[in-house]
mmCIF file of C-alpha atoms in Angstrom:
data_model
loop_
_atom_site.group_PDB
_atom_site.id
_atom_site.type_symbol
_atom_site.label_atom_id
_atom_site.label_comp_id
_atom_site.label_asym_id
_atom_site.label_seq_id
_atom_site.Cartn_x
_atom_site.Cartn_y
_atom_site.Cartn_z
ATOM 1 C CA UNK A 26 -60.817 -52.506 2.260
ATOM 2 C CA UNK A 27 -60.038 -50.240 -1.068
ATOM 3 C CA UNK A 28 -63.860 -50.314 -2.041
ATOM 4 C CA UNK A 29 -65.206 -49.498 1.935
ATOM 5 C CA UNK A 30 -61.792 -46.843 1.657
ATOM 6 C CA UNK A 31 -63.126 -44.933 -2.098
ATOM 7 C CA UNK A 32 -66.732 -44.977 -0.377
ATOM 8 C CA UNK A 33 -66.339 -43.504 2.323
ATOM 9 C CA UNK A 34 -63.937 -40.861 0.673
ATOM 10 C CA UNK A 35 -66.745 -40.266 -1.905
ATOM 11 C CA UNK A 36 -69.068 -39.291 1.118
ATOM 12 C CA UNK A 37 -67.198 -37.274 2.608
ATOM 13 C CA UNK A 38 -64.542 -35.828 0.984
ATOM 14 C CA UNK A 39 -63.906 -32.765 -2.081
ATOM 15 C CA UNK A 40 -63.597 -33.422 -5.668
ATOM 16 C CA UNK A 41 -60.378 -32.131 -5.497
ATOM 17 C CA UNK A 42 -59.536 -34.867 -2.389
ATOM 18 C CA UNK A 43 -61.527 -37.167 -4.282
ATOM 19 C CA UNK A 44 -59.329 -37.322 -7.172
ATOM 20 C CA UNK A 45 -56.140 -37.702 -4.317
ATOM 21 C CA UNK A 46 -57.581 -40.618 -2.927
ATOM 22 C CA UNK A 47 -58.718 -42.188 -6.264
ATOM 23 C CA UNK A 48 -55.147 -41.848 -7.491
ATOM 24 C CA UNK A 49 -53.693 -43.359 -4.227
ATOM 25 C CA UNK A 50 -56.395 -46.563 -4.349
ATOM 26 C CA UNK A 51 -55.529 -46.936 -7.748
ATOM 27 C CA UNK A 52 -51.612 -46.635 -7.390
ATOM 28 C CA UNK A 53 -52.601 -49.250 -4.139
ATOM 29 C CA UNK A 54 -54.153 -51.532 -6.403
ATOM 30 C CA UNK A 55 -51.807 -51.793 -9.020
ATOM 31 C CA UNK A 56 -48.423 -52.625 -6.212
ATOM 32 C CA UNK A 57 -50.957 -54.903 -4.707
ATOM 33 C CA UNK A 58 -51.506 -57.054 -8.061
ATOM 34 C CA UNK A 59 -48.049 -56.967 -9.274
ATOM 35 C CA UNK A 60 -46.916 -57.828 -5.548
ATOM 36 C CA UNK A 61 -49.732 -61.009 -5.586
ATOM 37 C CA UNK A 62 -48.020 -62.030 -9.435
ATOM 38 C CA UNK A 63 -44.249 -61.827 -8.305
ATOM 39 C CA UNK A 64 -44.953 -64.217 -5.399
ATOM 40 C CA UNK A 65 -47.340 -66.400 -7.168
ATOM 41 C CA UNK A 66 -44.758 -67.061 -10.140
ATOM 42 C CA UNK A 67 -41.661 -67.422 -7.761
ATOM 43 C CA UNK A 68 -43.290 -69.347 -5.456
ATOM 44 C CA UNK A 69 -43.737 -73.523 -6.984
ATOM 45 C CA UNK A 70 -46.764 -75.177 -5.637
ATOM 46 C CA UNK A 71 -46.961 -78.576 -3.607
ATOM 47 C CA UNK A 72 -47.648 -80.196 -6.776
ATOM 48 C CA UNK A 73 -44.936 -79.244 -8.464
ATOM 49 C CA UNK A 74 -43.158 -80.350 -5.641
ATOM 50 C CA UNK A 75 -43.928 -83.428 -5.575
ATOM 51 C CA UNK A 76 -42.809 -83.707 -9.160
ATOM 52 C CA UNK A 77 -39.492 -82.937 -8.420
ATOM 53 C CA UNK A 78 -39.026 -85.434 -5.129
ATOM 54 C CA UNK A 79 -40.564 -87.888 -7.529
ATOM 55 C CA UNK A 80 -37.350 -86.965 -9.841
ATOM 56 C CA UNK A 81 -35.444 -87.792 -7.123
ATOM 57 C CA UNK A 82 -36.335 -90.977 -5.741
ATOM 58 C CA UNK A 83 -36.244 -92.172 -9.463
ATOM 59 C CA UNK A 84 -32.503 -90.607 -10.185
ATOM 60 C CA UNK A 85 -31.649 -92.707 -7.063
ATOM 61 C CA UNK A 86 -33.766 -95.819 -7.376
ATOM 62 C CA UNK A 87 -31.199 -97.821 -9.077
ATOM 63 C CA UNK A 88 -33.633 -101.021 -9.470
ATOM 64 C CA UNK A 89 -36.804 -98.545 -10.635
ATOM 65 C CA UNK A 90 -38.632 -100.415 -7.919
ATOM 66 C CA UNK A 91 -40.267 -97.223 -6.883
ATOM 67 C CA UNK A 92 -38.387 -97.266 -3.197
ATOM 68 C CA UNK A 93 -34.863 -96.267 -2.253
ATOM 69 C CA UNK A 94 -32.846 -99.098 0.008
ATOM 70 C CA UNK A 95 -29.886 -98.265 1.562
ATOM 71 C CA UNK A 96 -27.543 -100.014 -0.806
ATOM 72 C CA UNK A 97 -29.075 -97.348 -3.218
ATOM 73 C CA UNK A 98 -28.605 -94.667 -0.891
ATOM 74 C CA UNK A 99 -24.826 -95.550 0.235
ATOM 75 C CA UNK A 100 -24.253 -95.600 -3.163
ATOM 76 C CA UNK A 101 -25.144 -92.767 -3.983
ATOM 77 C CA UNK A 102 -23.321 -91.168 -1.269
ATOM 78 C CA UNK A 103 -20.086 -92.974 -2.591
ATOM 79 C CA UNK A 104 -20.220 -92.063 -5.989
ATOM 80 C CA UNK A 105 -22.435 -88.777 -7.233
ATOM 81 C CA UNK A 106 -22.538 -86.869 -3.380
ATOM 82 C CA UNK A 107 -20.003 -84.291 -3.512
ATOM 83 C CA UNK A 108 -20.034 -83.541 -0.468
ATOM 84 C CA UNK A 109 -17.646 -81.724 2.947
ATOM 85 C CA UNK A 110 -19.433 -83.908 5.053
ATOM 86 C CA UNK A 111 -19.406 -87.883 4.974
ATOM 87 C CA UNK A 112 -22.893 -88.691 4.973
ATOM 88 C CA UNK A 113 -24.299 -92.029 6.055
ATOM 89 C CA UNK A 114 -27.182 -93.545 4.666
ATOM 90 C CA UNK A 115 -28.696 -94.034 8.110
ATOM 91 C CA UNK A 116 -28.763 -90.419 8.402
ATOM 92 C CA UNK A 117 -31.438 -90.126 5.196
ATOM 93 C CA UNK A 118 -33.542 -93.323 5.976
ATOM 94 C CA UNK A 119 -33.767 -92.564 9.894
ATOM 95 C CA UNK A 120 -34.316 -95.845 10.415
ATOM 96 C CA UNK A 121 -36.280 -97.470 7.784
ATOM 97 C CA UNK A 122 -35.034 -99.950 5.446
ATOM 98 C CA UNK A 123 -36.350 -98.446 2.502
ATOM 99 C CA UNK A 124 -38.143 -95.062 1.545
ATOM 100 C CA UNK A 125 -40.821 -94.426 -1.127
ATOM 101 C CA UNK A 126 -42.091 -91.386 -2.561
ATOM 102 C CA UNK A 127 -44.592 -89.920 0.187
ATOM 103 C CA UNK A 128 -41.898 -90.617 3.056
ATOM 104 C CA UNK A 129 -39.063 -88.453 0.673
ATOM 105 C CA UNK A 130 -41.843 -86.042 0.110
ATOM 106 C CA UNK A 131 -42.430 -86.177 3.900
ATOM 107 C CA UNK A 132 -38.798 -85.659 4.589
ATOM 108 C CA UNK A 133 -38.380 -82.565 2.072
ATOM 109 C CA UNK A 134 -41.480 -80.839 3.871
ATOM 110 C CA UNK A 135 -39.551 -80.660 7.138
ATOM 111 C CA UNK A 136 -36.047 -79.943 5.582
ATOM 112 C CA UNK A 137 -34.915 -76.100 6.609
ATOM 113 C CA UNK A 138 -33.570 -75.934 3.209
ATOM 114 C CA UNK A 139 -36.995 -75.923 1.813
ATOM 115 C CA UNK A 140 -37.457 -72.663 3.891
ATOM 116 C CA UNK A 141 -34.478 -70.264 2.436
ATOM 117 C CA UNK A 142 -34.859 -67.405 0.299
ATOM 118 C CA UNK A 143 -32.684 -66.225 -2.925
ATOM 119 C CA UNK A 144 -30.579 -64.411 -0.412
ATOM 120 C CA UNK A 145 -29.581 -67.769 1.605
ATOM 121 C CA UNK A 146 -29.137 -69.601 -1.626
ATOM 122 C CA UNK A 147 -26.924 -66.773 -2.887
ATOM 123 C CA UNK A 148 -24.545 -66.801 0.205
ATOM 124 C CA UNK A 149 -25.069 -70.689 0.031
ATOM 125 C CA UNK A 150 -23.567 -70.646 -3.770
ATOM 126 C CA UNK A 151 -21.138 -68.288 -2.574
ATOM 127 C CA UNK A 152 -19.484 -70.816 0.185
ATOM 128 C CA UNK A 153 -19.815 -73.450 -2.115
ATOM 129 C CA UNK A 154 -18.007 -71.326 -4.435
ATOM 130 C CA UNK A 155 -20.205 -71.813 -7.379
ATOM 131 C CA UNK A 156 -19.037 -68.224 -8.403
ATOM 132 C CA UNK A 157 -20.149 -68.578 -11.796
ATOM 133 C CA UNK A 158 -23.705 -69.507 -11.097
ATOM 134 C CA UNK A 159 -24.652 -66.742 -8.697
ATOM 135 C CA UNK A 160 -26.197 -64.474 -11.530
ATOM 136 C CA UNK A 161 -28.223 -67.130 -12.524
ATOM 137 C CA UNK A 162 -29.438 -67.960 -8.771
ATOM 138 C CA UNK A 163 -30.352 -64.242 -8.813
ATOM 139 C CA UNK A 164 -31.864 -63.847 -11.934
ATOM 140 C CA UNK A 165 -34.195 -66.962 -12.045
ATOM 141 C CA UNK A 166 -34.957 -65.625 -7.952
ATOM 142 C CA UNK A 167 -34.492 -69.075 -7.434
ATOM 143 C CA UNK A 168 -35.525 -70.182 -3.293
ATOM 144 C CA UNK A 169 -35.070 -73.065 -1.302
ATOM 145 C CA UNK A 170 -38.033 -75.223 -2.387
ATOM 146 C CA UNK A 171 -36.197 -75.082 -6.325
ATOM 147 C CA UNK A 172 -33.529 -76.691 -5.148
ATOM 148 C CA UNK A 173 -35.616 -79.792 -4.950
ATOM 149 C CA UNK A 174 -35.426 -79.185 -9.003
ATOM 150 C CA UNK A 175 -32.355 -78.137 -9.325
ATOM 151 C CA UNK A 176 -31.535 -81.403 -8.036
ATOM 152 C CA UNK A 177 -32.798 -83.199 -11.274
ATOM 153 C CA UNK A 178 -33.057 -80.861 -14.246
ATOM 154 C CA UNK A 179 -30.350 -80.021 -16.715
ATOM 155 C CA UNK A 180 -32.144 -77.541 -18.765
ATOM 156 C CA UNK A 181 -32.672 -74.944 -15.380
ATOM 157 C CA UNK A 182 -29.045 -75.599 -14.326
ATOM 158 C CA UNK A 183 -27.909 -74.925 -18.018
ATOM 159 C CA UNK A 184 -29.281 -71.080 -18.012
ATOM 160 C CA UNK A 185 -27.993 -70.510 -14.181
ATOM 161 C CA UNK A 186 -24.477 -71.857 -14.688
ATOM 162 C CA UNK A 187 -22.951 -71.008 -18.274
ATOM 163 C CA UNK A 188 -19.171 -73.411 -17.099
ATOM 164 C CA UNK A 189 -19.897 -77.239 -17.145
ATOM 165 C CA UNK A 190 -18.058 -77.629 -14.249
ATOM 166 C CA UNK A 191 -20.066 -75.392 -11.997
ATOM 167 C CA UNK A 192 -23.665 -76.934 -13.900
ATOM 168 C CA UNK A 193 -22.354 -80.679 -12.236
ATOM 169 C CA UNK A 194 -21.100 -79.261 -9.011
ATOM 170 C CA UNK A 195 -24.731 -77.418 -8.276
ATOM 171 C CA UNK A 196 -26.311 -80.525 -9.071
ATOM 172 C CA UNK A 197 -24.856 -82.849 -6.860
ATOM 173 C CA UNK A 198 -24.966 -79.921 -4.492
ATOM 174 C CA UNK A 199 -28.363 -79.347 -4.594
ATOM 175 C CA UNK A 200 -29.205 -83.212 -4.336
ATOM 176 C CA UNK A 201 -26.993 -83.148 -0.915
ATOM 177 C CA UNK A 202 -29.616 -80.788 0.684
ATOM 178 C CA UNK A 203 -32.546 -82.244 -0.234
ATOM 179 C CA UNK A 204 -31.169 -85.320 1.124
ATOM 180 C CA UNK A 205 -29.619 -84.448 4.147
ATOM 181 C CA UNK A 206 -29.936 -80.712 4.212
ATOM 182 C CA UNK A 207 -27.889 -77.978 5.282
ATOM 183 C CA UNK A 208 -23.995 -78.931 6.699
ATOM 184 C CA UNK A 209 -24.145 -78.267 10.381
ATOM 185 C CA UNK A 210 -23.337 -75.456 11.614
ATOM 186 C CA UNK A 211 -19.341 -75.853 13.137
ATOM 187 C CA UNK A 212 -19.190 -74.724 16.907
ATOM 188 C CA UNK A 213 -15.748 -72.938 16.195
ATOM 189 C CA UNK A 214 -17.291 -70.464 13.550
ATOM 190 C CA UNK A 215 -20.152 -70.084 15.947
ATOM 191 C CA UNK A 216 -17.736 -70.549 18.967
ATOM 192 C CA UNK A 217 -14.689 -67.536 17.966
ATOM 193 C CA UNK A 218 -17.204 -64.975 16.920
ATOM 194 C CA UNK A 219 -18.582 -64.707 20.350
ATOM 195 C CA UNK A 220 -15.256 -64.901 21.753
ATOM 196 C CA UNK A 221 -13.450 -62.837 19.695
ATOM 197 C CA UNK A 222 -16.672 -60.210 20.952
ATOM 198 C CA UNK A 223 -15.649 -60.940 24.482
ATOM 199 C CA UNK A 224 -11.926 -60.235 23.489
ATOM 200 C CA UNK A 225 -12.749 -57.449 22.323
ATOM 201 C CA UNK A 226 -14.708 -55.910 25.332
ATOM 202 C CA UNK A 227 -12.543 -56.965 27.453
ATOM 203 C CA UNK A 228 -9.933 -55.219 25.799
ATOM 204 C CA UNK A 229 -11.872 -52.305 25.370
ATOM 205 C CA UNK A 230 -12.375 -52.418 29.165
ATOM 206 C CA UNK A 231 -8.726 -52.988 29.576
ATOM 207 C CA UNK A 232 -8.049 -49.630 27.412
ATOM 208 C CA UNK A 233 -10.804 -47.658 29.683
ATOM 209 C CA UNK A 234 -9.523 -48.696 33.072
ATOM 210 C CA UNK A 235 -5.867 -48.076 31.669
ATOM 211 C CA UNK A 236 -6.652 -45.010 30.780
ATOM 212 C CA UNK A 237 -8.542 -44.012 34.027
ATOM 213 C CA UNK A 238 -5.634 -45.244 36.239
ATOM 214 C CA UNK A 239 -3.559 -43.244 33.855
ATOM 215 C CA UNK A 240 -5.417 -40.091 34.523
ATOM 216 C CA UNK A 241 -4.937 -40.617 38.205
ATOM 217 C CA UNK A 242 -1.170 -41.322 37.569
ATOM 218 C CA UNK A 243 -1.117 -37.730 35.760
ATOM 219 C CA UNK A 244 -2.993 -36.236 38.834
ATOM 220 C CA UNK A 245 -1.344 -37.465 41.713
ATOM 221 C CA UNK A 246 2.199 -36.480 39.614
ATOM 222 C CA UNK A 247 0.750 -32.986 38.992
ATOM 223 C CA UNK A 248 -0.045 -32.763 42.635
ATOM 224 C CA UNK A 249 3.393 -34.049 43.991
ATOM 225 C CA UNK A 250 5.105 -31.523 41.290
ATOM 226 C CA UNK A 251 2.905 -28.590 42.942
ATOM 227 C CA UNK A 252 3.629 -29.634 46.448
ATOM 228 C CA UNK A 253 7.864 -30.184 45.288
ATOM 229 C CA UNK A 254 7.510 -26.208 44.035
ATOM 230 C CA UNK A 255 5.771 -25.332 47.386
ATOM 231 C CA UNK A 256 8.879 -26.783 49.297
ATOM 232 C CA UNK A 257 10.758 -24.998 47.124
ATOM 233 C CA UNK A 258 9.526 -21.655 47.611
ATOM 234 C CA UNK A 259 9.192 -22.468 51.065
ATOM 235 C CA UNK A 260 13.265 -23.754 51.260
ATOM 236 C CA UNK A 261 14.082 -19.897 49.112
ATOM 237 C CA UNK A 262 12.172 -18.084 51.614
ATOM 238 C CA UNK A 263 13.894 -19.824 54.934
ATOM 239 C CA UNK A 264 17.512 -19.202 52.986
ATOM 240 C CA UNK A 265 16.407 -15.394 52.629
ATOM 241 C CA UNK A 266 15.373 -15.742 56.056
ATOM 242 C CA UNK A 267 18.711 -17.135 57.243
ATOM 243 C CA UNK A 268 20.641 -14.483 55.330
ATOM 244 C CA UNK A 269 18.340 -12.026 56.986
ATOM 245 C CA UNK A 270 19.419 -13.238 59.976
ATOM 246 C CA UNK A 271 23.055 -13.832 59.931
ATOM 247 C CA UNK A 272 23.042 -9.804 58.214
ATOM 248 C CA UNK A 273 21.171 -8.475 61.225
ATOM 249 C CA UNK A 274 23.813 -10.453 64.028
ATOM 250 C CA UNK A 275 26.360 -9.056 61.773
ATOM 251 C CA UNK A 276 24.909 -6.002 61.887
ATOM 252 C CA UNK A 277 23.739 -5.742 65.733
ATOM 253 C CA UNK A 278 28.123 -7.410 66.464
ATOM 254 C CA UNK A 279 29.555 -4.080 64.172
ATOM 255 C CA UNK A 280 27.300 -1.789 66.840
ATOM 256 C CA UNK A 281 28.405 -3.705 69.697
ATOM 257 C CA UNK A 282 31.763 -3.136 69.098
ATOM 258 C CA UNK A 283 31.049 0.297 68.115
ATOM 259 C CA UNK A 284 29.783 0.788 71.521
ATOM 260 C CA UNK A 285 32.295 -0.801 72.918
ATOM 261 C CA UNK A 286 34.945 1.479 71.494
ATOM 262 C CA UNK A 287 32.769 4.905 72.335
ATOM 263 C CA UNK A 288 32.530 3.166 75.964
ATOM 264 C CA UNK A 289 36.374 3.289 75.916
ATOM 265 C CA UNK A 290 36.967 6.525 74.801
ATOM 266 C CA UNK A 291 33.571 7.415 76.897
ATOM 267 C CA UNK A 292 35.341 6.361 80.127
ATOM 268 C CA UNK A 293 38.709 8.546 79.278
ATOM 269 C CA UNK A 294 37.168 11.408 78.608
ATOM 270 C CA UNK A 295 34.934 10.881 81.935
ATOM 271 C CA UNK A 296 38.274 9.975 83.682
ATOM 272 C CA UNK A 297 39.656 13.224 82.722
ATOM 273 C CA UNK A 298 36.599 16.130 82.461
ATOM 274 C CA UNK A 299 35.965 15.420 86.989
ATOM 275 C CA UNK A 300 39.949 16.199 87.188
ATOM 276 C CA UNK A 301 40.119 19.201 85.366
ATOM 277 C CA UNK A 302 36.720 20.277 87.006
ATOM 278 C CA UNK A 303 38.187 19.542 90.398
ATOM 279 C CA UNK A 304 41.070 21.390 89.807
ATOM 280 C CA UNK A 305 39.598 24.239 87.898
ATOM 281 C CA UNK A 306 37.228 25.206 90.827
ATOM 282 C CA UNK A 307 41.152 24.569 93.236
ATOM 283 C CA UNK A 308 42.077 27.561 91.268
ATOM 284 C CA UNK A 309 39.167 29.911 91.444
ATOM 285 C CA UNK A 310 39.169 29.279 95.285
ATOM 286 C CA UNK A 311 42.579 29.963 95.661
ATOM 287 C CA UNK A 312 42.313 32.833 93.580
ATOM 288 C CA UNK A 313 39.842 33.861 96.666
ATOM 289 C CA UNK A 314 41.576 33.155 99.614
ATOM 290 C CA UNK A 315 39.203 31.053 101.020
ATOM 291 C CA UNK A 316 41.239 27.947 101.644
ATOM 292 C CA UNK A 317 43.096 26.942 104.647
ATOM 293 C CA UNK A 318 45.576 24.042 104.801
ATOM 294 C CA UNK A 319 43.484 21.627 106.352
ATOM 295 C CA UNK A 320 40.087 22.229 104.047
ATOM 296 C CA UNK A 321 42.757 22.065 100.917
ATOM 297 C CA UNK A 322 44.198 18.741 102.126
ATOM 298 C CA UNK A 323 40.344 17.434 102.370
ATOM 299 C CA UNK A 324 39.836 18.921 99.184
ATOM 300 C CA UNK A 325 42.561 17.156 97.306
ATOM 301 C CA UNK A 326 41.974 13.770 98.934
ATOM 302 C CA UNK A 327 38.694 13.274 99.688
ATOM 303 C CA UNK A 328 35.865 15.393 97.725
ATOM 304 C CA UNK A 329 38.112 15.773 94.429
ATOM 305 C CA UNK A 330 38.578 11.675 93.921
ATOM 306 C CA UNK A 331 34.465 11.345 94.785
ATOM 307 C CA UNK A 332 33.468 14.255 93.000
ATOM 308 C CA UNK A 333 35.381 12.231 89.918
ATOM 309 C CA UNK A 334 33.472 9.053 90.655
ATOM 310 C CA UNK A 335 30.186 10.348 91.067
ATOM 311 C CA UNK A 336 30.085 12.331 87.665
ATOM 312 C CA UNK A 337 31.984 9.371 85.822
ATOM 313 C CA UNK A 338 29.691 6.542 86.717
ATOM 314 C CA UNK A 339 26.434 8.770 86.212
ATOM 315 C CA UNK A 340 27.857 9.881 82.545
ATOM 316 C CA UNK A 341 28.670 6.232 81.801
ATOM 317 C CA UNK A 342 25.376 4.878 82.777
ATOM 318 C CA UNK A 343 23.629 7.532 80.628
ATOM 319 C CA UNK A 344 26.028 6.677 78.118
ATOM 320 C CA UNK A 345 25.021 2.959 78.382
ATOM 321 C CA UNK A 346 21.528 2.943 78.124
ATOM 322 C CA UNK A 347 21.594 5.266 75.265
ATOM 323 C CA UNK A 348 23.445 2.766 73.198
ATOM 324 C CA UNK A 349 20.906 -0.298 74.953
ATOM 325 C CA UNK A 350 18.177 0.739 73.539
ATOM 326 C CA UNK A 351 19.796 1.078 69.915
ATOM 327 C CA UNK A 352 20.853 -2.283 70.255
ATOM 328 C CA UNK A 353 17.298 -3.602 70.987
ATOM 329 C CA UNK A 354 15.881 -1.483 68.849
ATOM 330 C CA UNK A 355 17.916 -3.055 65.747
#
């Protein structure tokens, strides 16, 4: 792809692109290479491999009859496993009696150990707690498929674990997994993740619809204070009202009585004024000599006492419905 890639860029590009794209194949190249090395040198082959297994099978052959019985293998387990798990040796034979070299090699091939990178044996030291070898595991980039000779060699556990105890304990480790591989998983640590997760949506859900209702709370309180000032106002208004009210009777019962008193003194001096009228005209007709005896009796006892009645009742009613219509007016 680099070769058809500077070719074509030869063709058609500038010299001064040219010398881009020469630079970038190059720079390409070189990554590429040192990539392909890095992977190549961490990577063992099958061979090696099977080197290692072979290890194995002979660190656990006790009789060096080339197989592994299960005597062997329950021994094993009882006294160089070191281990969280008890292992049975039914679990590594699956069933056959004995195992040689090809069916171990078999095993290893489709053990998930075989498959994890220096991260997952990093984390994998680290819960073993193998503190003092996790530099080494790092440094030596050492994968899954070395732990196959890990479980054998003393000189590669000597530089990744400078304490004797931790050299031992990665050993025995390391045989455990190509054995029986990885400890199974516990449901609780896969178990209370996920439900600590729904614990906590639910309580975040909680907290939301909490905190809605509590808005509405707030609302509907708001409201209910708005509506308590409107009856408020409303009850200030209707006792202004009422005071209005009982000022204006008050009021409107001083003019009554007012009238009633000018009615009084109304009615006297209408009593009075017809009288002196009545007898004021006697004396300018006497003073004429027009009367005779008989028209001054009628005059005395008949037209003086009307001529009073007439002129008080018409003064009183105009008197009256004066002070009426003040008294609706206020």
């Amino acid at each position: 792809f680099l070769f058809f890639f500077h070719n074509f860029s030869v063709m058609f590009c500038s010299c001064s692109s040219l010398l881009v794209v020469q630079g970038v194949v190059v720079v390409v190249l070189v990554l590429s290479l040192f990539a392909v090395r890095t992977t190549l040198q961490a990577t063992p082959s099958e061979l090696e491999e099977k080197g290692w297994i072979k290890r194995v099978l002979d660190h656990l052959d006790d009789d060096h009859d080339g197989k592994i019985s299960l005597l062997e293998t329950q021994d094993a387990i009882s006294n160089e496993l070191d281990s969280d798990v008890e292992h049975k040796a039914d679990d590594f034979h699956k069933g056959d009696v004995e195992l040689v070299e090809d069916e171990l090699f078999a095993s290893w091939k489709t053990n998930p150990v075989r498959l994890w990178t220096n991260k997952d044996v990093i984390s994998w030291a680290k819960k073993m707690e193998l503190v003092s070898c996790i530099e080494g595991l790092s440094s030596h980039a050492i994968i899954g498929k070395d732990l196959a000779h890990l479980a054998t060699s003393e000189d590669l556990i000597n530089e990744i674990c400078p304490q004797l105890t931790d050299r031992k304990r990665l050993q025995l480790r390391s045989l455990d997994l190509v054995m029986f591989g990885p400890i199974p998983t516990d449901m609780m640590s896969v178990v209370m993740p996920i439900v600590a997760s729904f614990a906590i949506v639910v309580a975040a859900l909680a907290v939301l619809y909490s905190n809605k209702k509590n808005k509405l709370l707030l609302t509907e309180l708001d409201k209910v204070n708005k509506d308590n000032g409107a009856i408020t106002d409303l009850e200030k208004k209707l006792e202004n009202y009422e005071n209005e009210l009982a000022a204006t009777a008050l009021k409107a019962q001083e003019l009554e009585t007012q009238n009633v008193v000018k009615d009084r003194a109304a009615s006297k001096v209408h009593s009075v004024c017809p009288c002196v009228i009545a007898f004021a005209l006697y004396l300018f007709l006497k003073k004429l000599f027009f009367f005779f005896f008989a028209f001054q009796s009628f005059y005395f006892f008949v037209f003086c006492p009307l001529l009073t009645r007439l002129m008080s009742c018409n003064m009183s009613s105009r008197y009256s419905d004066r002070n009426r219509q003040k008294f609706v007016h206020i």
